[in-house]
Coordinates of C-alpha atoms and ligand atoms in Angstrom, one line a residue:
M744 CA 88.6 80.4 117.1
K745 CA 90.2 77.1 117.6
K746 CA 93.0 76.3 115.0
T747 CA 91.4 72.8 114.6
E748 CA 88.0 73.8 113.9
I749 CA 89.4 76.5 111.3
E750 CA 91.3 73.7 109.6
K751 CA 88.2 71.3 109.7
A752 CA 85.9 74.1 108.3
Y753 CA 88.4 74.7 105.7
R754 CA 88.8 71.2 104.6
I755 CA 85.1 70.8 104.1
A756 CA 84.9 74.4 102.4
G757 CA 87.6 73.3 100.0
E758 CA 85.6 70.2 99.1
Q759 CA 82.7 72.1 98.2
Y760 CA 84.5 74.5 95.9
A761 CA 86.6 71.8 94.4
E762 CA 83.3 70.0 93.4
L763 CA 82.5 73.2 91.6
G764 CA 86.1 73.1 89.7
I765 CA 87.7 75.8 92.2
D766 CA 90.9 75.6 93.8
T767 CA 90.7 77.3 97.2
A768 CA 94.7 77.7 97.6
K769 CA 94.7 79.0 94.5
A770 CA 92.4 81.7 95.3
L771 CA 94.3 82.6 98.5
E772 CA 97.5 82.8 96.4
Q773 CA 95.7 85.2 94.4
L774 CA 94.3 87.1 97.2
N775 CA 97.8 87.7 98.9
N776 CA 98.7 89.6 95.7
I777 CA 96.0 92.3 96.1
P778 CA 97.3 95.2 98.0
V779 CA 94.7 97.2 100.0
S780 CA 95.8 100.7 100.4
L781 CA 94.6 101.8 103.9
H782 CA 93.5 105.7 104.0
C783 CA 95.2 107.1 107.0
W784 CA 92.7 109.9 107.6
Q785 CA 90.0 107.2 109.4
T786 CA 92.6 107.5 112.5
D787 CA 91.8 111.2 113.1
D788 CA 88.6 112.2 111.3
V789 CA 90.6 113.9 108.4
G790 CA 91.9 116.6 110.7
G791 CA 95.6 116.4 109.7
F792 CA 98.7 117.5 111.8
E793 CA 99.2 121.1 110.4
K794 CA 98.4 122.5 113.6
P795 CA 97.5 121.0 117.0
G796 CA 93.5 120.4 117.2
A797 CA 93.2 120.7 113.2
E798 CA 89.8 119.5 112.0
L799 CA 88.3 118.9 108.7
G800 CA 86.9 122.0 107.5
G801 CA 84.5 123.0 104.2
G802 CA 85.3 121.1 100.8
G803 CA 81.7 119.3 101.1
I804 CA 82.8 116.5 103.3
Q805 CA 82.1 115.7 106.9
V806 CA 82.6 113.4 109.8
T807 CA 80.3 112.8 112.5
G808 CA 80.5 111.1 115.6
N809 CA 82.6 111.5 118.6
F810 CA 83.8 108.4 119.9
P811 CA 86.6 108.9 122.1
G812 CA 90.3 107.9 121.3
K813 CA 90.9 109.8 118.1
A814 CA 94.7 110.2 117.0
R815 CA 95.9 113.6 118.1
T816 CA 99.7 113.4 116.9
I817 CA 101.7 111.5 114.4
E818 CA 102.9 109.1 116.8
Q819 CA 99.2 108.2 118.2
M820 CA 98.4 107.6 114.4
R821 CA 101.4 105.4 113.8
Q822 CA 100.4 103.3 116.8
D823 CA 96.8 102.9 115.8
L824 CA 98.0 102.0 112.3
D825 CA 100.1 99.4 113.7
K826 CA 97.5 98.4 115.8
V827 CA 95.2 97.9 112.7
I828 CA 97.9 96.2 110.4
S829 CA 98.3 93.5 113.0
L830 CA 94.6 92.7 112.9
L831 CA 94.9 92.4 109.2
P832 CA 96.1 89.5 107.0
G833 CA 97.4 90.2 103.2
K834 CA 99.5 93.0 101.7
L835 CA 98.5 96.4 102.8
R836 CA 99.7 99.9 101.7
L837 CA 99.1 103.2 103.2
S838 CA 97.7 106.3 101.7
L839 CA 98.6 109.6 103.2
H840 CA 97.1 113.2 102.4
A841 CA 99.6 116.2 102.3
I842 CA 98.2 117.5 105.8
Y843 CA 99.7 114.5 107.4
G844 CA 103.7 115.5 107.2
E845 CA 105.9 116.3 110.1
F846 CA 105.9 119.8 110.1
G847 CA 107.8 120.2 113.4
G848 CA 105.3 122.3 114.8
K849 CA 105.7 125.1 112.5
L850 CA 103.0 126.2 110.0
V851 CA 104.5 125.1 106.6
D852 CA 101.7 126.3 104.1
R853 CA 100.8 123.9 101.4
D854 CA 102.7 125.5 98.8
K855 CA 105.9 124.8 100.7
I856 CA 105.7 121.3 101.5
E857 CA 108.7 119.0 100.9
T858 CA 109.6 115.7 100.6
K859 CA 111.6 116.1 103.7
H860 CA 108.3 116.5 105.9
F861 CA 107.5 112.8 104.8
Q862 CA 110.7 111.2 105.1
G863 CA 109.5 110.0 108.6
W864 CA 106.5 108.3 107.0
I865 CA 108.6 106.7 104.1
D866 CA 111.0 105.3 106.7
W867 CA 108.3 104.1 108.9
A868 CA 106.9 102.4 105.5
K869 CA 110.0 101.0 104.6
E870 CA 110.4 99.2 107.9
R871 CA 107.0 97.6 107.5
G872 CA 107.5 96.8 104.0
V873 CA 104.3 98.9 103.2
G874 CA 103.9 101.0 100.1
L875 CA 102.9 104.7 100.4
D876 CA 100.1 106.4 98.2
F877 CA 99.5 110.0 98.4
N878 CA 97.1 112.8 98.2
C879 CA 97.1 116.5 97.6
T880 CA 94.6 118.2 100.1
C881 CA 92.9 120.8 98.7
F882 CA 90.5 121.5 101.3
S883 CA 90.4 122.6 105.0
H884 CA 92.2 125.6 104.2
P885 CA 91.3 129.2 104.0
Y886 CA 92.1 129.0 100.3
A887 CA 89.4 126.8 99.8
D888 CA 86.9 128.8 101.9
E889 CA 85.3 130.3 98.3
G890 CA 84.2 126.9 97.1
F891 CA 87.0 127.1 94.4
T892 CA 90.4 125.4 94.3
L893 CA 92.2 124.5 91.1
A894 CA 89.1 125.7 89.4
S895 CA 89.1 129.1 90.8
K896 CA 88.8 132.4 88.8
N897 CA 91.0 134.1 91.6
E898 CA 94.6 133.6 89.7
K899 CA 96.2 133.7 93.2
I900 CA 94.3 131.2 94.7
R901 CA 94.6 128.9 91.6
R902 CA 98.1 129.4 91.5
F903 CA 98.4 128.3 95.1
W904 CA 96.8 124.9 94.5
V905 CA 98.6 124.2 91.6
E906 CA 101.8 124.8 93.3
H907 CA 100.6 122.5 96.1
T908 CA 99.7 119.6 93.7
K909 CA 102.8 119.8 91.8
R910 CA 104.9 119.5 94.9
C911 CA 102.6 116.5 96.1
R912 CA 103.3 114.8 93.0
K913 CA 107.0 115.4 93.6
I914 CA 106.7 113.8 97.0
A915 CA 104.8 110.9 95.9
A916 CA 107.4 110.3 93.3
D917 CA 110.1 110.3 95.9
M918 CA 108.0 108.0 98.0
G919 CA 107.8 105.6 95.0
K920 CA 111.6 105.7 94.3
Q921 CA 112.6 105.2 98.0
L922 CA 110.1 102.3 98.5
G923 CA 110.8 100.5 95.1
T924 CA 106.8 100.6 94.4
P925 CA 104.9 103.2 92.7
S926 CA 103.2 105.6 94.8
V927 CA 99.5 106.4 93.4
H928 CA 98.6 110.2 93.8
N929 CA 95.1 111.1 93.8
I930 CA 93.5 114.4 92.9
W931 CA 90.4 115.4 94.3
I932 CA 89.1 118.7 94.8
P933 CA 85.8 120.1 96.3
D934 CA 84.9 122.7 93.7
G935 CA 81.5 123.3 93.0
S936 CA 78.3 125.6 93.5
K937 CA 75.4 125.1 95.7
D938 CA 73.1 127.1 93.3
T939 CA 72.8 127.0 89.6
P940 CA 75.6 128.2 88.0
V941 CA 75.5 129.9 84.5
D942 CA 79.2 129.6 83.5
R943 CA 80.0 125.8 84.3
M944 CA 82.4 125.9 81.2
A945 CA 84.5 128.7 82.6
H946 CA 85.4 126.6 85.6
R947 CA 85.9 123.6 83.7
K948 CA 88.1 125.4 81.6
I949 CA 90.1 126.5 84.4
L950 CA 90.5 123.1 86.1
K951 CA 91.6 121.7 82.8
K952 CA 94.2 124.2 82.3
S953 CA 95.5 123.7 86.0
L954 CA 95.9 120.0 85.5
D955 CA 97.8 120.7 82.5
E956 CA 100.4 122.8 84.4
I957 CA 100.3 120.1 87.3
F958 CA 101.1 117.2 84.8
E959 CA 103.7 119.2 82.9
V960 CA 106.5 117.4 85.0
E961 CA 106.9 113.9 84.0
Y962 CA 107.7 111.1 86.6
P963 CA 108.7 107.7 85.6
K964 CA 105.7 105.2 86.0
K965 CA 107.6 103.0 88.1
Y966 CA 107.6 105.8 90.8
L967 CA 104.5 107.7 90.4
K968 CA 101.1 106.9 89.0
D969 CA 98.7 110.1 88.5
S970 CA 94.8 109.7 89.3
I971 CA 91.9 111.8 89.3
E972 CA 88.7 111.6 91.2
S973 CA 85.3 112.7 90.4
K974 CA 82.2 113.4 92.5
L975 CA 78.4 113.8 91.8
F976 CA 77.9 116.3 94.5
G977 CA 78.8 117.6 97.8
I978 CA 77.3 119.3 100.7
G979 CA 77.2 122.6 99.4
S980 CA 78.0 121.8 95.8
E981 CA 74.7 120.0 95.2
S982 CA 74.2 122.0 91.6
M983 CA 77.7 121.3 89.9
V984 CA 80.8 119.8 90.7
V985 CA 83.6 121.0 88.3
G986 CA 85.3 117.6 88.4
S987 CA 82.4 115.5 87.3
H988 CA 82.9 111.9 86.1
D989 CA 82.6 113.1 82.3
F990 CA 85.1 115.8 82.8
Y991 CA 87.9 113.4 84.6
L992 CA 86.9 110.4 82.4
G993 CA 87.7 112.7 79.3
Y994 CA 90.9 114.2 80.7
A995 CA 91.9 111.0 81.8
V996 CA 91.6 109.0 78.4
K997 CA 93.1 112.1 76.7
N998 CA 95.9 112.3 79.1
N999 CA 96.9 108.8 79.9
K1000 CA 96.1 109.2 83.4
L1001 CA 94.5 106.6 86.2
I1002 CA 90.8 107.4 87.0
T1003 CA 89.7 107.2 90.6
L1004 CA 86.4 105.2 91.4
D1005 CA 84.9 106.1 94.5
N1006 CA 81.8 104.4 94.8
G1007 CA 80.3 106.8 96.9
H1008 CA 80.4 109.5 94.3
F1009 CA 77.9 108.3 92.0
H1010 CA 74.1 108.4 92.1
P1011 CA 72.9 105.5 94.2
T1012 CA 71.6 103.5 91.3
E1013 CA 74.5 103.7 89.2
Q1014 CA 77.0 100.7 89.9
V1015 CA 80.7 101.3 89.7
G1016 CA 81.0 97.7 89.1
D1017 CA 79.4 98.3 85.6
K1018 CA 81.9 100.9 84.7
I1019 CA 85.1 99.2 85.2
S1020 CA 84.9 97.2 82.1
S1021 CA 84.1 100.5 79.9
V1022 CA 86.8 102.5 81.8
L1023 CA 89.6 99.9 81.6
L1024 CA 89.1 99.8 77.7
Y1025 CA 90.3 103.3 77.5
V1026 CA 92.7 103.8 80.4
D1027 CA 95.6 101.8 81.9
E1028 CA 94.7 101.6 85.4
I1029 CA 92.1 102.6 88.0
L1030 CA 92.3 103.5 91.5
L1031 CA 89.2 102.2 93.6
H1032 CA 88.1 104.2 96.8
L1033 CA 86.0 101.9 98.4
T1034 CA 83.4 103.1 100.7
R1035 CA 79.6 102.5 101.5
G1036 CA 77.2 105.4 100.4
V1037 CA 74.1 105.9 102.6
R1038 CA 71.8 108.1 101.3
W1039 CA 73.5 111.3 101.0
D1040 CA 76.8 110.5 102.7
S1041 CA 79.5 108.8 100.8
D1042 CA 81.8 107.5 103.4
H1043 CA 80.0 104.9 105.9
V1044 CA 82.5 102.0 106.9
L1045 CA 82.6 99.7 104.0
T1046 CA 80.7 96.4 104.2
L1047 CA 80.3 93.4 102.1
N1048 CA 77.4 94.5 100.2
D1049 CA 76.2 93.9 96.8
E1050 CA 77.9 97.1 95.5
L1051 CA 81.1 95.9 96.7
S1052 CA 80.8 92.3 95.5
L1053 CA 79.9 93.4 91.9
I1054 CA 82.9 95.7 91.9
A1055 CA 85.3 93.0 93.1
H1056 CA 83.5 90.2 90.5
E1057 CA 83.9 92.5 87.7
I1058 CA 87.5 93.2 88.4
V1059 CA 88.3 89.3 88.7
R1060 CA 85.9 88.3 85.8
A1061 CA 87.7 91.0 83.6
N1062 CA 91.1 89.4 84.5
A1063 CA 92.1 93.1 85.6
L1064 CA 93.5 92.4 89.1
N1065 CA 96.9 93.9 87.7
R1066 CA 95.4 97.2 86.5
V1067 CA 93.4 97.9 89.4
N1068 CA 94.9 99.7 92.7
V1069 CA 92.4 99.2 95.5
G1070 CA 92.2 102.0 98.0
L1071 CA 89.7 102.8 101.0
D1072 CA 87.8 105.8 101.5
F1073 CA 85.8 105.9 104.5
F1074 CA 85.7 108.1 107.8
D1075 CA 83.2 107.6 110.6
A1076 CA 83.9 108.7 113.9
S1077 CA 80.9 107.2 115.7
L1078 CA 82.8 104.0 116.4
N1079 CA 85.8 102.2 117.3
R1080 CA 88.3 103.6 114.4
I1081 CA 90.7 100.7 114.7
G1082 CA 87.4 98.9 114.4
A1083 CA 86.3 100.6 111.4
Y1084 CA 89.5 99.9 109.7
V1085 CA 89.4 96.2 110.4
I1086 CA 86.0 95.9 109.2
G1087 CA 86.3 97.9 106.4
T1088 CA 89.4 96.0 104.8
R1089 CA 88.3 92.6 105.8
S1090 CA 85.2 93.4 103.9
A1091 CA 87.2 94.5 100.7
Q1092 CA 89.3 91.1 101.1
I1093 CA 86.5 89.0 101.4
A1094 CA 84.7 90.6 98.6
F1095 CA 87.7 89.6 96.2
L1096 CA 88.3 86.4 97.8
N1097 CA 84.6 85.5 97.0
A1098 CA 85.0 86.6 93.7
L1099 CA 88.0 84.5 93.0
L1100 CA 86.2 81.5 94.2
E1101 CA 83.8 82.0 91.4
P1102 CA 83.7 79.3 88.8
V1103 CA 83.8 82.0 85.9
S1104 CA 84.3 79.6 83.1
V1105 CA 81.4 77.5 83.8
L1106 CA 79.0 80.7 84.1
R1107 CA 80.4 82.2 80.8
D1108 CA 79.9 79.2 79.0
F1109 CA 76.1 79.4 80.2
E1110 CA 76.1 83.0 79.1
N1111 CA 77.3 82.0 75.7
R1112 CA 75.1 79.4 75.2
G1113 CA 72.0 81.8 76.1
R1114 CA 71.3 79.6 79.2
I1115 CA 70.2 82.4 81.6
F1116 CA 68.5 80.2 84.1
E1117 CA 71.3 78.0 84.9
R1118 CA 73.6 81.2 85.2
L1119 CA 71.2 82.6 87.5
A1120 CA 71.0 79.4 89.6
W1121 CA 74.8 79.0 89.9
L1122 CA 75.2 82.7 90.9
E1123 CA 72.8 82.1 93.4
L1124 CA 74.3 78.9 94.6
M1125 CA 78.0 80.7 95.0
K1126 CA 76.2 83.2 97.6
T1127 CA 75.6 80.5 99.9
K1128 CA 79.0 78.8 99.4
P1129 CA 81.3 78.9 102.6
F1130 CA 84.0 81.7 101.6
G1131 CA 84.0 82.7 105.5
A1132 CA 85.8 79.5 106.4
V1133 CA 88.5 80.2 103.6
Y1134 CA 88.7 83.6 104.8
D1135 CA 89.2 82.4 108.3
Y1136 CA 91.8 80.2 107.3
Y1137 CA 93.6 82.7 105.5
C1138 CA 93.8 84.7 108.7
M1139 CA 95.1 81.8 110.7
I1140 CA 97.9 81.1 108.4
N1141 CA 98.8 84.9 108.3
G1142 CA 98.6 84.8 112.1
R1143 CA 95.8 87.1 112.3
P1144 CA 92.9 86.8 114.4
A1145 CA 90.0 84.8 112.8
G1146 CA 86.5 85.2 112.8
L1147 CA 85.3 87.6 115.5
D1148 CA 88.5 86.9 117.4
Y1149 CA 89.8 90.4 116.7
I1150 CA 87.3 92.0 118.6
N1151 CA 88.8 91.3 121.9
E1152 CA 92.0 92.8 120.7
I1153 CA 90.3 96.0 119.9
L1154 CA 88.6 96.3 123.1
K1155 CA 91.9 95.9 125.0
Y1156 CA 93.6 98.5 122.8
E1157 CA 90.3 100.6 123.4
K1158 CA 90.8 100.3 127.0
N1159 CA 94.5 100.5 127.5
V1160 CA 95.3 103.1 124.7
L1161 CA 92.5 105.1 123.4
M1162 CA 90.6 105.7 126.2
K1163 CA 93.6 107.2 128.0
R1164 CA 94.2 109.6 125.3
Ligands
RNT2477 C1 86.0 113.3 98.8 C2 86.9 112.4 98.2 C3 88.3 112.5 98.5 C4 88.5 112.4 100.1 C5 89.8 112.1 100.6 C6 89.8 112.4 102.1 O1 84.7 113.3 98.6 O2 86.2 111.2 98.2 O3 88.8 111.1 98.1 O4 87.5 111.6 100.9 O5 90.5 112.5 99.9
ZN2478 ZN1 87.2 109.5 97.4

């Protein structure tokens, strides 16, 4: 896009928003303070680097598609992430899973991992001014094959995963300490049953006990924030997931933990946007796993749909941006993976920008006076306002391609790098 055209469109957009009492420059400033945590696992379909050719296995999550060019080494993954970062405006973080360490070609089992295996990532992040978040990996492992990890009745297996997760928290705290920005450590486990269990309570008691053990060691909040993530069901855990929303919400409230809201993990008619104002009354902070659920899949590339829009609006309306950690969680191997990141991250940023451009005090005033018709009319009007022009301008002032200009950049990368792998 031409610079002069972007500026012209931004000026006109600015005038339109100003008429409604909105300052576009201020909205962009606020947008700039919302870091988005890129999930590393879209680069390689959740394979990890524990052994060559590692693939996502078990745990009720699946990646489908075989678009060429998936990252097969840490170097390739970093190269891809650098490309992604070069196409995105705004502050970014990186969320790593425990299977992405530098294990030097040796098999280091999950109950043996240490910060040294992630020092390369910490240095990488430091050079780029990017914060790191972390996740224990309680799937794709022989000890996850029976379908239970932290909630396993097999004490040997349970202990193994407790040890793994404890180590992951330590690694995350070290990341936070070295980088000067707290690392969010997220626990998600696949534990559940395909068919009707008769002793749900037994598994939930075990999970509670495991979490209590895992959280025994305390780390300063300026280094580590602990979050726990629920799920409604997974492939192979249709009848019961041990770590349900009720389970983790209760645990988080009682134990002062963050709750992870993955919007692919609820019934399709439930709205995560609606949950935010409830959850934030009882927990200090939340972690978002932004994604797009499609039928039974919870991990399609994020797009600007009503669900995402409501999430962003509710956060801004609740004045809760400083209590929300924005993370992404989708993986699709059927399209260019760099493209998937750029589309998804931009959708998240555009959703927040649009929310920041809402004349919320006017809307609240209508609501307080019971003027539902006017409120609806304004809400509908806002959907037609030129927030795209404001986002293009944001890309431009950050030296990033505006509009569709990133497509060519990605096609060049596809031809010169991805197709040669
Ligand atoms: C799985 C959870 C979890 C994973 C990642 C890879 O259903 O959403 O967050 O997607 O940890
Ligand atoms: Zn998730």
